[in-house]
Coordinates of C-alpha atoms in Angstrom, one line a residue:
M279 CA -11.3 20.2 20.6
E280 CA -13.0 19.3 17.4
R281 CA -11.4 16.2 15.8
A282 CA -9.5 17.4 12.7
S283 CA -6.4 16.4 10.9
R284 CA -3.0 17.8 11.5
G285 CA -2.9 19.2 8.0
F286 CA -6.3 21.0 8.4
R287 CA -5.1 22.6 11.7
E288 CA -1.8 23.8 10.2
G289 CA -3.6 25.2 7.1
L290 CA -6.2 27.0 9.3
R291 CA -3.4 28.4 11.5
R292 CA -1.8 29.9 8.5
E293 CA -4.9 31.3 6.8
L294 CA -6.9 32.6 9.8
P295 CA -4.8 35.8 10.3
A296 CA -5.3 36.7 6.7
W297 CA -9.0 36.0 6.9
R298 CA -9.2 38.3 9.9
T299 CA -7.2 41.0 8.2
E300 CA -9.4 40.9 5.1
G301 CA -12.6 40.9 7.0
L302 CA -13.7 37.5 6.0
V303 CA -14.2 36.5 9.6
S304 CA -14.7 38.6 12.7
E305 CA -12.5 38.7 15.7
E306 CA -15.0 36.7 17.7
T307 CA -15.3 34.0 14.9
A308 CA -11.5 33.8 14.7
R309 CA -11.2 33.3 18.4
A310 CA -14.0 30.7 18.4
L311 CA -12.2 28.7 15.6
A312 CA -8.9 28.9 17.4
V313 CA -10.5 27.5 20.5
R314 CA -12.6 24.9 18.6
Y315 CA -9.5 23.4 16.9
D316 CA -7.0 24.2 19.7
L317 CA -4.8 26.2 17.4
A318 CA -2.7 27.5 20.3
R319 CA -1.4 24.1 21.0
A320 CA 2.0 23.4 19.3
E321 CA 1.9 20.5 16.9
P322 CA 4.1 17.6 17.8
G323 CA 6.6 16.3 15.2
G324 CA 4.9 14.4 12.4
P325 CA 5.7 11.0 10.9
S326 CA 8.9 12.3 9.4
F327 CA 10.2 13.3 12.8
L328 CA 9.3 9.9 14.2
A329 CA 11.3 8.3 11.3
V330 CA 14.3 10.5 12.2
Y331 CA 14.1 9.4 15.8
V332 CA 13.8 5.7 14.8
L333 CA 16.8 6.1 12.5
G334 CA 18.8 7.7 15.3
A335 CA 17.8 5.0 17.8
L336 CA 18.8 2.3 15.3
L337 CA 22.2 3.9 14.7
V338 CA 22.8 4.1 18.5
G339 CA 21.6 0.5 18.8
A340 CA 24.0 -0.6 16.0
G341 CA 26.9 1.0 17.8
V342 CA 26.1 -0.7 21.1
V343 CA 25.7 -4.0 19.3
S344 CA 29.1 -3.5 17.7
L345 CA 30.7 -2.8 21.1
V346 CA 29.1 -5.9 22.6
A347 CA 30.0 -8.1 19.6
W348 CA 33.6 -7.1 20.2
H349 CA 33.6 -9.2 23.4
W350 CA 30.7 -11.5 22.6
E351 CA 32.7 -14.7 22.3
A352 CA 34.5 -14.1 25.6
M353 CA 31.2 -13.7 27.5
S354 CA 29.5 -16.5 29.4
A355 CA 26.0 -17.6 28.4
G356 CA 24.6 -15.9 31.5
A357 CA 26.3 -12.6 30.7
K358 CA 25.0 -12.8 27.1
L359 CA 21.5 -13.4 28.3
G360 CA 21.8 -10.6 30.8
T361 CA 23.1 -8.1 28.2
L362 CA 20.3 -8.9 25.8
G363 CA 17.6 -8.7 28.4
A364 CA 19.0 -5.5 29.9
A365 CA 19.3 -3.8 26.5
M366 CA 15.7 -4.8 25.6
A367 CA 14.3 -3.7 29.0
A368 CA 16.2 -0.4 29.0
A369 CA 14.9 0.6 25.6
H370 CA 11.3 -0.3 26.4
L371 CA 11.4 1.3 29.9
A372 CA 13.0 4.5 28.7
G373 CA 10.7 4.7 25.8
F374 CA 7.6 4.1 27.9
V375 CA 8.7 6.8 30.4
L376 CA 9.3 9.4 27.7
W377 CA 6.3 8.5 25.7
K378 CA 3.5 7.3 28.0
G379 CA 4.9 8.3 31.4
T380 CA 6.1 11.9 31.5
G381 CA 5.1 12.6 27.9
R382 CA 8.1 14.9 27.7
S383 CA 9.3 13.5 24.4
P384 CA 6.7 11.1 22.9
R385 CA 8.4 10.8 19.5
L386 CA 11.8 9.8 21.0
G387 CA 10.1 7.5 23.4
H388 CA 8.1 5.8 20.6
A389 CA 11.4 5.3 18.7
L390 CA 13.0 3.7 21.7
T391 CA 10.2 1.2 22.1
V392 CA 10.6 0.3 18.4
L393 CA 14.3 -0.2 19.2
G394 CA 13.5 -2.4 22.1
T395 CA 11.3 -4.6 19.9
L396 CA 14.0 -4.9 17.3
V397 CA 16.4 -5.9 20.1
F398 CA 13.8 -8.6 21.0
G399 CA 13.9 -9.8 17.5
A400 CA 17.7 -10.0 17.3
S401 CA 17.7 -11.7 20.7
I402 CA 15.6 -14.6 19.3
G403 CA 18.4 -15.6 16.9
L404 CA 21.2 -14.9 19.4
V405 CA 19.6 -17.0 22.2
A406 CA 19.2 -19.8 19.7
Q407 CA 22.9 -19.5 18.9
I408 CA 23.9 -19.4 22.5
F409 CA 22.1 -22.7 23.3
H410 CA 22.7 -24.3 19.9
V411 CA 19.0 -24.5 19.0
S412 CA 18.4 -25.3 15.3
G413 CA 15.2 -25.2 13.3
A414 CA 13.6 -23.6 10.2
W415 CA 14.9 -20.1 9.6
W416 CA 11.5 -18.6 9.4
G417 CA 10.5 -19.8 12.9
A418 CA 12.4 -16.9 14.4
F419 CA 10.5 -14.4 12.4
G420 CA 7.2 -16.0 13.6
A421 CA 8.2 -15.4 17.2
F422 CA 9.3 -11.8 16.4
T423 CA 5.9 -11.2 14.7
L424 CA 4.1 -12.2 17.9
G425 CA 6.4 -9.9 20.0
A426 CA 5.9 -7.0 17.7
L427 CA 2.1 -7.5 17.7
A428 CA 2.1 -7.6 21.5
A429 CA 4.0 -4.3 21.6
A430 CA 1.7 -2.8 18.9
F431 CA -1.4 -3.5 21.0
L432 CA 0.3 -2.5 24.3
Y433 CA 1.6 0.8 23.0
D434 CA -1.1 1.4 20.3
S435 CA 1.8 1.8 17.9
L436 CA 1.6 1.9 14.1
P437 CA 5.3 1.3 13.6
H438 CA 5.1 -1.9 15.6
L439 CA 2.2 -3.0 13.5
I440 CA 4.2 -2.4 10.3
L441 CA 7.2 -4.3 11.8
A442 CA 4.8 -7.2 12.6
A443 CA 3.4 -7.1 9.0
V444 CA 6.9 -7.2 7.5
A445 CA 8.2 -10.0 9.8
G446 CA 5.0 -12.0 9.5
L447 CA 4.0 -11.7 5.8
W448 CA 7.3 -10.8 4.1
L449 CA 9.5 -13.3 6.0
F450 CA 7.7 -15.8 8.1
G451 CA 4.8 -16.3 5.7
P452 CA 6.9 -17.0 2.5
G453 CA 9.2 -19.2 4.5
L454 CA 6.4 -21.3 6.0
A455 CA 4.7 -21.4 2.6
D456 CA 7.8 -22.8 0.9
D457 CA 7.8 -25.7 3.2
H458 CA 4.0 -26.1 3.8
G459 CA 2.0 -24.8 0.9
L460 CA -1.5 -25.3 2.3
R461 CA -0.5 -23.7 5.6
G462 CA 0.9 -20.8 3.6
I463 CA -2.4 -20.3 1.8
A464 CA -4.2 -20.3 5.2
L465 CA -1.7 -17.8 6.7
G466 CA -2.0 -15.6 3.6
Y467 CA -5.7 -15.2 3.9
A468 CA -5.6 -14.9 7.7
G469 CA -2.9 -12.2 7.3
A470 CA -5.1 -10.4 4.7
A471 CA -8.1 -10.3 7.1
A472 CA -5.8 -9.1 10.0
V473 CA -4.2 -6.4 7.9
A474 CA -7.5 -5.2 6.6
G475 CA -8.9 -4.9 10.1
L476 CA -5.8 -3.3 11.6
A477 CA -5.4 -0.8 8.7
W478 CA -9.0 0.1 9.1
R479 CA -8.6 0.7 12.8
A480 CA -5.4 2.7 12.5
R481 CA -6.5 4.4 9.3
S482 CA -3.1 3.6 7.9
R483 CA -2.3 3.6 4.2
A484 CA 1.2 2.5 4.9
L485 CA 0.1 -0.6 6.8
L486 CA -2.4 -1.4 4.0
V487 CA 0.4 -1.2 1.4
V488 CA 2.9 -3.2 3.4
G489 CA 0.3 -5.8 4.3
A490 CA -1.0 -6.2 0.8
I491 CA 2.5 -6.8 -0.6
G492 CA 3.1 -9.3 2.2
V493 CA -0.1 -11.2 1.4
A494 CA 0.9 -11.4 -2.3
L495 CA 4.4 -12.7 -1.3
T496 CA 3.0 -15.4 1.0
L497 CA 0.3 -16.6 -1.4
A498 CA 2.8 -16.6 -4.3
S499 CA 5.3 -18.7 -2.3
A500 CA 2.5 -21.1 -1.3
L501 CA 1.3 -21.5 -4.9
D502 CA 4.9 -22.1 -6.0
A503 CA 5.3 -24.8 -3.4
L504 CA 2.1 -26.4 -4.5
H505 CA 3.4 -26.4 -8.1
A506 CA 0.6 -24.0 -9.1
D507 CA 3.0 -21.2 -10.1
A508 CA 0.9 -20.5 -13.2
A509 CA -1.8 -19.2 -10.8
I510 CA 0.5 -16.5 -9.3
V511 CA -0.3 -13.8 -11.8
P512 CA -4.1 -14.4 -11.8
M513 CA -3.8 -14.3 -7.9
I514 CA -2.2 -10.9 -8.0
A515 CA -4.9 -9.7 -10.4
A516 CA -7.6 -11.1 -8.0
L517 CA -5.9 -9.4 -5.1
G518 CA -6.1 -6.1 -7.1
A519 CA -9.8 -6.7 -7.7
A520 CA -10.4 -7.4 -4.0
L521 CA -8.6 -4.2 -3.0
A522 CA -10.5 -2.1 -5.6
A523 CA -13.8 -3.5 -4.5
A524 CA -13.0 -3.1 -0.8
A525 CA -13.1 0.7 -1.3
L526 CA -16.8 0.5 -2.1
V527 CA -17.7 -0.5 1.5
V528 CA -16.2 2.5 3.1
R529 CA -18.8 4.9 4.6
D530 CA -16.8 6.8 7.2
P531 CA -15.6 10.1 5.6
A532 CA -12.5 9.9 7.9
R533 CA -11.4 6.7 6.1
L534 CA -11.9 7.9 2.6
P535 CA -8.1 8.4 2.2
L536 CA -7.7 4.7 3.1
S537 CA -10.4 3.9 0.5
A538 CA -8.5 5.9 -2.2
A539 CA -5.3 4.1 -1.3
A540 CA -7.0 0.7 -1.6
R541 CA -8.3 1.6 -5.1
L542 CA -4.9 2.9 -6.3
L543 CA -3.1 -0.2 -4.9
G544 CA -5.7 -2.5 -6.5
R545 CA -5.3 -0.8 -9.9
L546 CA -1.5 -1.0 -9.7
A547 CA -1.6 -4.7 -8.8
F548 CA -4.0 -5.3 -11.6
Y549 CA -2.0 -3.3 -14.1
G550 CA 1.1 -5.4 -13.4
A551 CA -0.7 -8.7 -13.7
A552 CA -2.6 -7.8 -16.8
Y553 CA 0.5 -6.3 -18.5
F554 CA 2.3 -9.6 -18.0
L555 CA -0.6 -11.5 -19.5
S556 CA -0.9 -9.1 -22.4
F557 CA 2.2 -10.8 -24.0
H558 CA 1.4 -14.0 -25.8
E559 CA 4.7 -15.7 -24.8
V560 CA 4.0 -15.1 -21.1
A561 CA 0.4 -16.2 -21.3
S562 CA 1.4 -19.3 -23.1
H563 CA 4.0 -20.1 -20.5
L564 CA 1.4 -19.6 -17.7
R565 CA -1.3 -21.6 -19.3
L566 CA -3.3 -23.8 -16.9
E567 CA -2.7 -27.1 -18.6
H568 CA -4.9 -29.0 -16.2
G569 CA -7.6 -26.4 -15.9
V570 CA -8.7 -24.9 -12.6
T571 CA -7.3 -27.3 -10.1
R572 CA -7.8 -27.2 -6.3
D573 CA -4.6 -25.3 -5.8
V574 CA -5.4 -22.8 -8.4
A575 CA -8.8 -22.3 -6.9
L576 CA -7.3 -21.8 -3.4
G577 CA -5.1 -19.0 -4.8
V578 CA -7.8 -17.1 -6.7
V579 CA -11.4 -18.0 -5.6
P580 CA -11.3 -16.6 -2.0
L581 CA -10.0 -13.2 -3.3
L582 CA -12.7 -13.2 -6.0
A583 CA -15.3 -14.0 -3.3
A584 CA -14.1 -11.1 -1.2
A585 CA -14.3 -8.8 -4.3
G586 CA -17.8 -10.1 -5.1
A587 CA -19.0 -9.5 -1.5
A588 CA -17.7 -5.9 -1.5
L589 CA -19.3 -5.3 -5.0
A590 CA -22.6 -6.6 -3.7
S591 CA -22.4 -4.2 -0.8
G592 CA -21.5 -1.3 -3.1
L593 CA -24.3 -2.0 -5.6
R594 CA -26.9 -1.3 -3.0
R595 CA -25.5 2.2 -2.2
D596 CA -26.3 5.4 -3.9
D597 CA -23.3 7.3 -2.5
V598 CA -20.7 5.1 -4.2
D599 CA -18.8 6.6 -7.1
P600 CA -20.1 5.0 -10.3
L601 CA -16.7 4.9 -11.9
A602 CA -15.1 3.3 -8.8
R603 CA -17.9 0.6 -8.9
G604 CA -17.4 0.1 -12.7
E605 CA -13.6 -0.3 -12.3
A606 CA -14.1 -2.9 -9.5
M607 CA -16.6 -4.8 -11.6
L608 CA -14.3 -4.7 -14.6
L609 CA -11.3 -6.0 -12.6
A610 CA -13.3 -8.8 -11.0
A611 CA -14.9 -9.9 -14.3
T612 CA -11.5 -9.7 -16.0
V613 CA -9.9 -12.1 -13.5
V614 CA -12.7 -14.7 -14.2
A615 CA -12.1 -14.2 -18.0
V616 CA -8.3 -14.4 -17.6
V617 CA -8.5 -17.7 -15.7
A618 CA -10.8 -19.1 -18.3
G619 CA -8.5 -17.8 -21.1
L620 CA -5.5 -19.5 -19.5
S621 CA -7.3 -22.8 -19.6
L622 CA -7.6 -22.6 -23.4
E623 CA -5.0 -23.6 -25.9
A624 CA -1.9 -21.4 -25.9
G625 CA -3.6 -18.9 -23.6
R626 CA -4.8 -16.6 -26.4
G627 CA -8.0 -15.8 -24.6
A628 CA -6.1 -14.4 -21.6
V629 CA -4.0 -12.2 -23.9
L630 CA -7.0 -10.7 -25.5
V631 CA -8.8 -10.1 -22.2
A632 CA -5.7 -8.6 -20.6
N633 CA -5.2 -6.1 -23.5
L634 CA -8.9 -5.1 -23.5
A635 CA -9.0 -4.6 -19.8
L636 CA -5.9 -2.4 -19.8
A637 CA -7.4 -0.4 -22.7
F638 CA -10.7 0.1 -20.9
L639 CA -9.1 1.1 -17.6
A640 CA -6.9 3.6 -19.5
I641 CA -9.9 5.1 -21.2
G642 CA -11.8 5.3 -18.0
R643 CA -9.0 7.1 -16.2
I644 CA -8.6 9.6 -19.0
V645 CA -12.3 10.2 -19.1
R646 CA -12.3 10.8 -15.3
G647 CA -9.4 13.2 -15.6
L648 CA -11.2 15.1 -18.4
S649 CA -14.5 15.3 -16.6
W650 CA -13.0 16.4 -13.3
L651 CA -10.0 18.2 -14.8
A652 CA -7.8 16.2 -12.5
R653 CA -4.2 15.6 -13.4
G654 CA -3.8 12.3 -11.5
P655 CA -6.4 10.1 -13.3
F656 CA -5.7 11.8 -16.7
W657 CA -2.0 11.2 -16.7
E658 CA -2.4 7.7 -15.2
G659 CA -4.7 6.8 -18.1
M660 CA -2.3 8.3 -20.6
A661 CA 0.6 6.4 -19.1
V662 CA -1.2 3.1 -19.2
A663 CA -2.4 3.7 -22.8
G664 CA 1.1 4.8 -23.9
V665 CA 2.8 1.7 -22.4
L666 CA 0.1 -0.6 -23.9
V667 CA 0.4 0.9 -27.4
A668 CA 4.2 1.0 -27.3
S669 CA 4.3 -2.7 -26.2
R670 CA 2.0 -3.8 -29.0
F671 CA 4.0 -1.8 -31.6
L672 CA 7.2 -3.5 -30.5
E673 CA 5.6 -6.9 -30.9
I674 CA 4.5 -6.3 -34.5
E675 CA 6.8 -7.7 -37.1
T676 CA 7.1 -4.8 -39.5
R677 CA 9.7 -2.4 -40.9
L678 CA 11.7 -0.4 -38.4
W679 CA 10.9 3.0 -40.1
L680 CA 7.2 2.2 -39.8
K681 CA 7.6 1.5 -36.1
G682 CA 9.5 4.8 -35.7
A683 CA 6.8 6.7 -37.5
A684 CA 4.2 5.2 -35.3
F685 CA 6.1 6.1 -32.1
I686 CA 6.5 9.7 -33.3
A687 CA 2.8 9.9 -34.1
C688 CA 1.9 8.6 -30.6
G689 CA 4.3 11.0 -29.0
V690 CA 2.8 14.0 -30.9
L691 CA -0.7 12.8 -29.9
V692 CA 0.3 12.6 -26.2
L693 CA 1.8 16.1 -26.4
V694 CA -1.2 17.6 -28.1
A695 CA -3.6 16.0 -25.6
G696 CA -1.5 17.0 -22.7
V697 CA -1.3 20.7 -23.8
A698 CA -5.0 20.8 -24.5
F699 CA -5.8 19.3 -21.1
E700 CA -3.6 21.8 -19.2
R701 CA -5.1 24.7 -21.2
R702 CA -8.5 23.5 -20.3
R703 CA -7.5 23.3 -16.6
A704 CA -6.0 26.8 -16.7
H705 CA -9.2 28.2 -18.3
R706 CA -11.4 26.6 -15.6
E707 CA -9.2 28.0 -12.9
E708 CA -9.4 31.5 -14.4
V709 CA -13.2 31.2 -14.6
D710 CA -13.4 30.0 -11.0
H711 CA -11.2 32.8 -9.9
A712 CA -13.3 35.4 -11.7
L713 CA -16.6 34.0 -10.2
A714 CA -15.0 34.1 -6.7

């Protein structure tokens, strides 16, 4: 069977009968396409079906846990261990048989293995309670991360990878970083490299998003523990630049959706950081009073180095989208300028740079939307521009009626631009339909 996405096969399965009826393809061609893409094979349930199975397994597991908890205190230590081990083994064994063994119900089997891994995580805390073992709260999530990773590689399972990313970078990482700042920094960057490689291997946008959020949480906790909390916002901006630049190194067409997700996630992270710094009070509060210290550099420089390496790779390629390359260059350069601006008195330089960067990004997205007649970039740029203009108007000390008039004018401008854009799109669609 030719490798193709589930969506492509479903669309082809719907359209092929109409093409055959209209004479667009012959009977022989239709049969060849059906064989090539294995259209006779029923599609298994998609991710939404897996989510339903996982939810159902979790509810059943919660019910069993409630029944066990009813008699938990009366059970001996051996009985408690036996119950936990039996529950975990039963879930994994049943899941393996249904998924990898007989293959009769792979989605249900997959969900049961996830349930078994969650039972393993709960067992870590319960075993510590049984034997009165104490320690840092985040240590249990570190052990759970290792178990989830082992299950992910054993089963080749994306849900297990996401569980490991949440446990490792959302819980274990910030906990470790709060107590050991430098170790948290190291874990954050190690986690970033691991998530990048695993998301690339699995072609998973969900894992990329979950992992990127976890890296930001871990690094932010580490910077706070090192008393370099002023570097948290620049770090998030640098992470956005690294994500946007990472999209430039993608060559495999099958991973272009992952590249697009990295660009979007990078822009969103940068929007948030730059918007915070666009307010004078915030920038003044986050000013780097002692300049770029070691801790500040640890939180920002490695991410900027990763962005620079990806940019250098993208500059040598002719097949890279010029706008994507320009956006990544703008984001990386802005992070450098922002850090320099926060080192100046009152952080005014950072405020100016953040406002200009947001304005340039908004204009670039609007231009992309107009040139491609694509709603996504056009309305993204309009939204960023609208929020930026509204925020600056609110900051201006002037009469209320003048602010009201300015908001009305901006609203009318957005409506006029939106109507003109939609009319242009409709006209292009009519021309394309007539030419077809």
